[in-house]
Coordinates of C-alpha atoms in Angstrom, one line a residue:
M1 CA 94.1 -88.7 -7.3
A2 CA 90.4 -88.3 -7.6
D3 CA 88.8 -84.9 -8.2
R4 CA 86.5 -83.5 -5.5
V5 CA 83.0 -82.2 -6.7
Y6 CA 81.7 -79.2 -4.7
P7 CA 78.0 -78.3 -4.7
A8 CA 77.1 -75.3 -6.6
A9 CA 75.3 -73.6 -3.8
K10 CA 74.9 -74.4 -0.1
P11 CA 71.4 -75.6 0.4
N12 CA 69.3 -73.5 2.7
P13 CA 68.7 -74.7 6.1
P14 CA 65.1 -75.5 7.2
P15 CA 63.2 -72.6 8.9
A16 CA 63.6 -74.2 12.4
M17 CA 67.3 -74.2 12.1
A18 CA 67.5 -70.8 10.6
S19 CA 65.7 -69.4 13.6
G20 CA 67.9 -71.1 16.0
G21 CA 65.4 -73.7 17.1
G22 CA 66.2 -77.1 17.9
A23 CA 66.6 -79.9 15.4
G24 CA 63.4 -81.7 14.8
V25 CA 61.0 -79.2 16.0
P26 CA 58.4 -78.6 13.3
P27 CA 57.7 -75.0 12.2
K28 CA 54.6 -73.3 13.7
P29 CA 51.9 -72.7 11.1
Q30 CA 51.3 -68.9 10.2
M31 CA 47.7 -67.8 11.1
Y32 CA 45.7 -65.6 8.5
Q33 CA 44.2 -62.6 10.2
R34 CA 40.9 -61.3 8.5
P35 CA 41.0 -57.3 8.3
I36 CA 38.4 -55.7 10.5
Y37 CA 35.4 -54.2 8.5
R38 CA 34.8 -50.6 9.1
P39 CA 31.6 -49.3 7.1
Q40 CA 32.2 -46.0 5.4
G41 CA 29.6 -43.3 4.3
P42 CA 28.9 -42.3 0.8
A43 CA 31.5 -40.3 -1.0
K44 CA 31.3 -36.6 -0.5
G45 CA 31.5 -35.7 -4.0
K46 CA 28.5 -37.9 -5.1
R47 CA 26.3 -36.6 -2.2
G48 CA 27.1 -33.0 -3.2
R49 CA 26.2 -33.7 -6.7
S50 CA 22.9 -35.3 -5.7
C51 CA 22.0 -32.3 -3.4
R52 CA 22.6 -29.9 -6.2
C53 CA 20.6 -31.8 -8.7
S54 CA 17.7 -32.1 -6.3
F55 CA 17.8 -28.3 -5.7
C56 CA 18.0 -27.4 -9.4
C57 CA 15.1 -29.7 -10.2
T58 CA 12.9 -28.0 -7.5
F59 CA 13.8 -24.6 -8.5
C60 CA 13.0 -25.2 -12.3
W61 CA 9.6 -26.8 -11.2
A62 CA 8.7 -23.8 -9.1
L63 CA 9.7 -21.4 -11.6
L64 CA 7.7 -23.3 -14.3
V65 CA 4.6 -23.1 -12.0
I66 CA 5.0 -19.4 -11.5
V67 CA 5.4 -18.6 -15.2
L68 CA 2.3 -20.9 -15.9
L69 CA 0.3 -18.9 -13.2
A70 CA 1.4 -15.6 -14.5
V71 CA 0.4 -16.5 -18.0
L72 CA -3.0 -17.7 -16.9
A73 CA -3.5 -14.5 -14.8
A74 CA -2.6 -12.3 -17.9
A75 CA -4.9 -14.2 -20.2
A76 CA -7.9 -14.0 -17.6
G77 CA -7.1 -10.2 -17.2
G78 CA -7.0 -9.7 -21.1
I79 CA -10.3 -11.5 -21.5
F80 CA -11.9 -9.6 -18.7
Y81 CA -10.7 -6.3 -20.2
L82 CA -12.0 -7.2 -23.7
L83 CA -15.5 -8.2 -22.4
Y84 CA -16.0 -5.4 -19.9
R85 CA -13.7 -2.4 -20.8
P86 CA -13.4 -1.2 -17.2
Q87 CA -12.7 2.5 -16.4
R88 CA -12.2 4.3 -13.2
P89 CA -15.0 6.4 -11.7
S90 CA -14.9 10.1 -11.8
F91 CA -15.4 12.7 -9.2
S92 CA -15.7 16.4 -9.3
V93 CA -16.7 19.1 -6.9
S94 CA -19.6 21.0 -8.6
S95 CA -20.0 23.6 -6.1
V96 CA -18.2 24.9 -2.9
R97 CA -19.2 27.5 -0.2
L98 CA -17.3 28.7 2.9
T99 CA -20.3 29.3 5.1
S100 CA -18.5 30.3 8.3
F101 CA -15.0 31.4 8.9
N102 CA -13.4 32.9 12.2
L103 CA -9.6 33.0 12.8
S104 CA -8.4 34.4 16.2
S105 CA -5.8 37.2 16.0
S106 CA -3.4 35.4 18.4
A107 CA 0.1 35.7 17.3
T108 CA 1.3 32.5 18.9
A109 CA -1.7 30.0 18.8
P110 CA -4.5 31.2 16.4
V111 CA -7.6 29.3 16.7
L112 CA -9.7 28.4 13.5
T113 CA -13.5 27.8 13.3
D114 CA -14.8 27.2 9.8
T115 CA -17.5 25.3 7.9
I116 CA -17.0 24.3 4.1
Q117 CA -20.1 22.8 2.2
L118 CA -19.2 20.7 -0.9
T119 CA -21.3 19.2 -3.6
V120 CA -19.6 16.2 -5.3
T121 CA -20.7 14.7 -8.5
A122 CA -19.6 10.9 -9.0
K123 CA -20.0 9.3 -12.5
N124 CA -19.5 5.6 -13.3
P125 CA -18.7 5.4 -17.0
N126 CA -18.9 1.6 -17.1
K127 CA -21.9 -0.2 -18.6
K128 CA -21.6 -3.5 -16.8
L129 CA -19.6 -2.8 -13.6
V130 CA -21.1 -1.6 -10.5
Y131 CA -18.9 -0.1 -7.8
F132 CA -19.7 -0.2 -4.1
Y133 CA -18.0 2.2 -1.7
D134 CA -17.4 2.2 2.1
D135 CA -18.0 5.5 4.0
F136 CA -16.0 8.5 2.7
S137 CA -13.5 10.4 4.9
F138 CA -13.3 13.8 3.6
S139 CA -10.5 16.3 4.8
A140 CA -9.6 19.9 3.6
A141 CA -6.5 21.8 4.0
T142 CA -5.0 25.1 2.4
S143 CA -3.1 24.3 -0.9
A144 CA 0.1 26.3 0.0
N145 CA 1.1 25.1 3.6
D146 CA -1.5 22.4 4.4
V147 CA -3.3 24.3 7.2
P148 CA -6.1 21.8 8.3
L149 CA -9.6 23.2 7.6
G150 CA -11.6 20.3 9.1
D151 CA -13.0 17.0 8.2
A152 CA -16.2 15.0 7.5
T153 CA -17.6 11.7 7.0
V154 CA -20.2 10.7 4.2
P155 CA -22.0 7.3 4.0
G156 CA -21.0 5.0 1.3
F157 CA -23.3 3.8 -1.5
A158 CA -23.7 1.5 -4.4
H159 CA -22.6 3.2 -7.7
Q160 CA -24.8 1.5 -10.4
A161 CA -23.5 1.0 -14.0
G162 CA -23.8 4.3 -16.1
N163 CA -25.1 6.2 -13.0
T164 CA -24.4 9.7 -11.9
T165 CA -24.6 10.3 -8.2
I166 CA -24.6 13.7 -6.5
F167 CA -24.0 14.0 -2.6
T168 CA -22.9 16.7 -0.3
A169 CA -20.3 16.9 2.4
T170 CA -20.0 19.5 5.1
I171 CA -16.3 19.9 6.2
A172 CA -16.1 21.7 9.7
A173 CA -13.4 22.5 12.2
A174 CA -14.3 23.9 15.6
A175 CA -11.7 25.8 17.7
V176 CA -8.8 24.0 16.1
T177 CA -5.3 25.5 16.9
V178 CA -3.2 26.0 13.7
D179 CA 0.3 26.9 12.8
P180 CA 0.6 30.7 13.0
S181 CA 3.1 31.0 10.3
G182 CA 1.0 28.9 7.8
A183 CA -2.3 30.6 8.9
G184 CA -0.9 34.0 8.5
S185 CA 0.2 33.5 4.9
D186 CA -2.8 31.1 3.7
L187 CA -5.9 32.1 5.4
K188 CA -7.4 35.5 4.6
K189 CA -10.3 37.1 6.1
S190 CA -11.2 38.9 3.0
G191 CA -10.3 37.6 -0.5
A192 CA -10.3 34.1 -1.9
F193 CA -7.6 31.5 -1.0
S194 CA -7.1 28.0 -2.5
V195 CA -7.9 24.7 -0.7
S196 CA -7.3 21.0 -1.4
V197 CA -9.8 18.3 -0.5
D198 CA -9.0 14.7 0.0
A199 CA -11.5 11.7 0.3
D200 CA -10.5 8.4 1.4
T201 CA -12.5 5.2 1.0
R202 CA -12.6 1.5 0.0
A203 CA -14.2 0.4 -3.0
G204 CA -15.0 -2.9 -4.7
V205 CA -16.4 -4.0 -8.2
K206 CA -19.5 -6.1 -8.8
V207 CA -19.9 -7.9 -12.1
G208 CA -23.1 -9.8 -12.1
S209 CA -23.1 -12.0 -8.9
L210 CA -19.4 -11.8 -8.6
K211 CA -17.8 -9.3 -6.2
T212 CA -14.0 -8.4 -6.0
K213 CA -12.1 -7.6 -2.8
K214 CA -12.3 -3.9 -1.7
M215 CA -9.2 -1.7 -2.4
D216 CA -8.2 1.6 -0.8
I217 CA -8.8 4.6 -3.2
Q218 CA -8.0 8.3 -2.7
V219 CA -9.9 11.1 -4.4
R220 CA -8.0 14.3 -4.5
C221 CA -9.3 17.8 -5.6
D222 CA -6.7 20.6 -5.9
G223 CA -7.1 24.3 -6.6
I224 CA -10.7 24.9 -5.1
K225 CA -11.1 28.6 -4.5
V226 CA -13.2 29.7 -1.4
T227 CA -14.1 33.2 -0.3
P228 CA -14.8 34.0 3.4
P229 CA -18.3 35.3 3.9
T230 CA -18.8 38.9 4.2
P231 CA -18.9 40.1 7.8
P232 CA -22.2 41.8 9.0
P233 CA -22.3 45.7 8.8
A234 CA -21.6 47.5 12.2
P235 CA -24.8 48.9 13.8
K236 CA -25.4 52.7 13.1
K237 CA -25.6 55.3 15.8
V238 CA -28.9 57.1 16.3
K239 CA -28.9 60.6 17.4
G240 CA -31.7 62.3 19.1
K241 CA -33.3 65.6 18.2
N242 CA -31.0 67.6 20.4
G243 CA -27.8 65.9 19.2
T244 CA -27.7 63.4 22.0
A245 CA -26.5 60.0 21.1
L246 CA -29.0 57.2 21.5
A247 CA -28.4 53.5 21.9
P248 CA -27.4 51.9 18.8
A249 CA -29.9 49.9 16.7
P250 CA -30.0 46.2 17.5
A251 CA -27.7 44.1 15.2
L252 CA -29.5 41.7 13.0
D253 CA -28.7 37.9 13.3
T254 CA -25.2 37.2 11.9
A255 CA -26.4 34.2 9.9
E256 CA -28.9 36.5 8.1
T257 CA -26.3 39.2 7.2
T258 CA -23.5 37.0 6.6
T259 CA -23.2 35.9 2.9
A260 CA -20.9 33.4 1.4
T261 CA -19.7 33.3 -2.1
V262 CA -20.6 30.1 -3.9
S263 CA -18.1 28.7 -6.5
T264 CA -20.2 26.9 -9.2
A265 CA -17.1 26.1 -11.4
A266 CA -16.6 22.3 -11.6
H267 CA -13.1 21.2 -10.3
S268 CA -12.2 17.6 -11.5
C269 CA -10.5 15.3 -9.0
T270 CA -8.0 12.6 -9.6
V271 CA -8.7 9.0 -8.4
R272 CA -5.8 6.9 -7.2
V273 CA -5.7 3.3 -6.1
R274 CA -3.7 2.7 -3.0
V275 CA -2.0 -0.8 -2.6
K276 CA -1.0 -1.9 0.9
I277 CA 1.8 -4.3 1.3
G278 CA 2.6 -5.1 5.0
K279 CA 3.2 -1.8 6.8
W280 CA 3.8 0.3 3.4
T281 CA 1.0 1.9 1.4
F282 CA 1.5 2.9 -2.2

């Protein structure tokens, strides 16, 4: 009897037969679908690094420019100082006199009327710098409690190099109501008391044909002693031959009989430059 030969594996049926389709039907071709393109933005990490690098470069350039400007300004200031040796002007009160003084005896609202005459000496120690001042605004007050004693205005002037200028200021107060506590302890109708004098102005510097911008300066003079004028003597009573009292003799003019003590001791003053930044003044 002959041997039967079996195939090693059963052949796979065609795709149509495997899917249950009818015999003889060709398989449908498979269509290739192209994926839809969706554009994407740059990567977040790269964009962040780019922004940081740009900011760092801008900051470094700005810092370099500021440093260079500071170096140039310092060099120009050093050259200017070596060439001109600038010094601040000096002020002093060479004489002071309280020509009139009247303080009412009211305990609640005393009224003050006074006049102070000052002689001020201004010196420009520079050899090549000219100062030009705006009007001076003078004010005086007691040194202890800042009781106001009046104010005055003096016209400005050009202070030439190496020049000494002497000018006068008359500080006056007319019927000004003052604090009773401060007035009672500071103001004395007899005997000297200390006052402080302030002068505010704006000053600029001229070097040849070049003028700088004006700056605020304050001149302060402390510890100035003033003495009220001596009141006129009371009129004497005149008696007749029989002892009858006659009318008193007419009083002389107060301005003639009132004498004011003049202080001729020089009082040096301090000069301070005031810098204004926005609403603040230093």
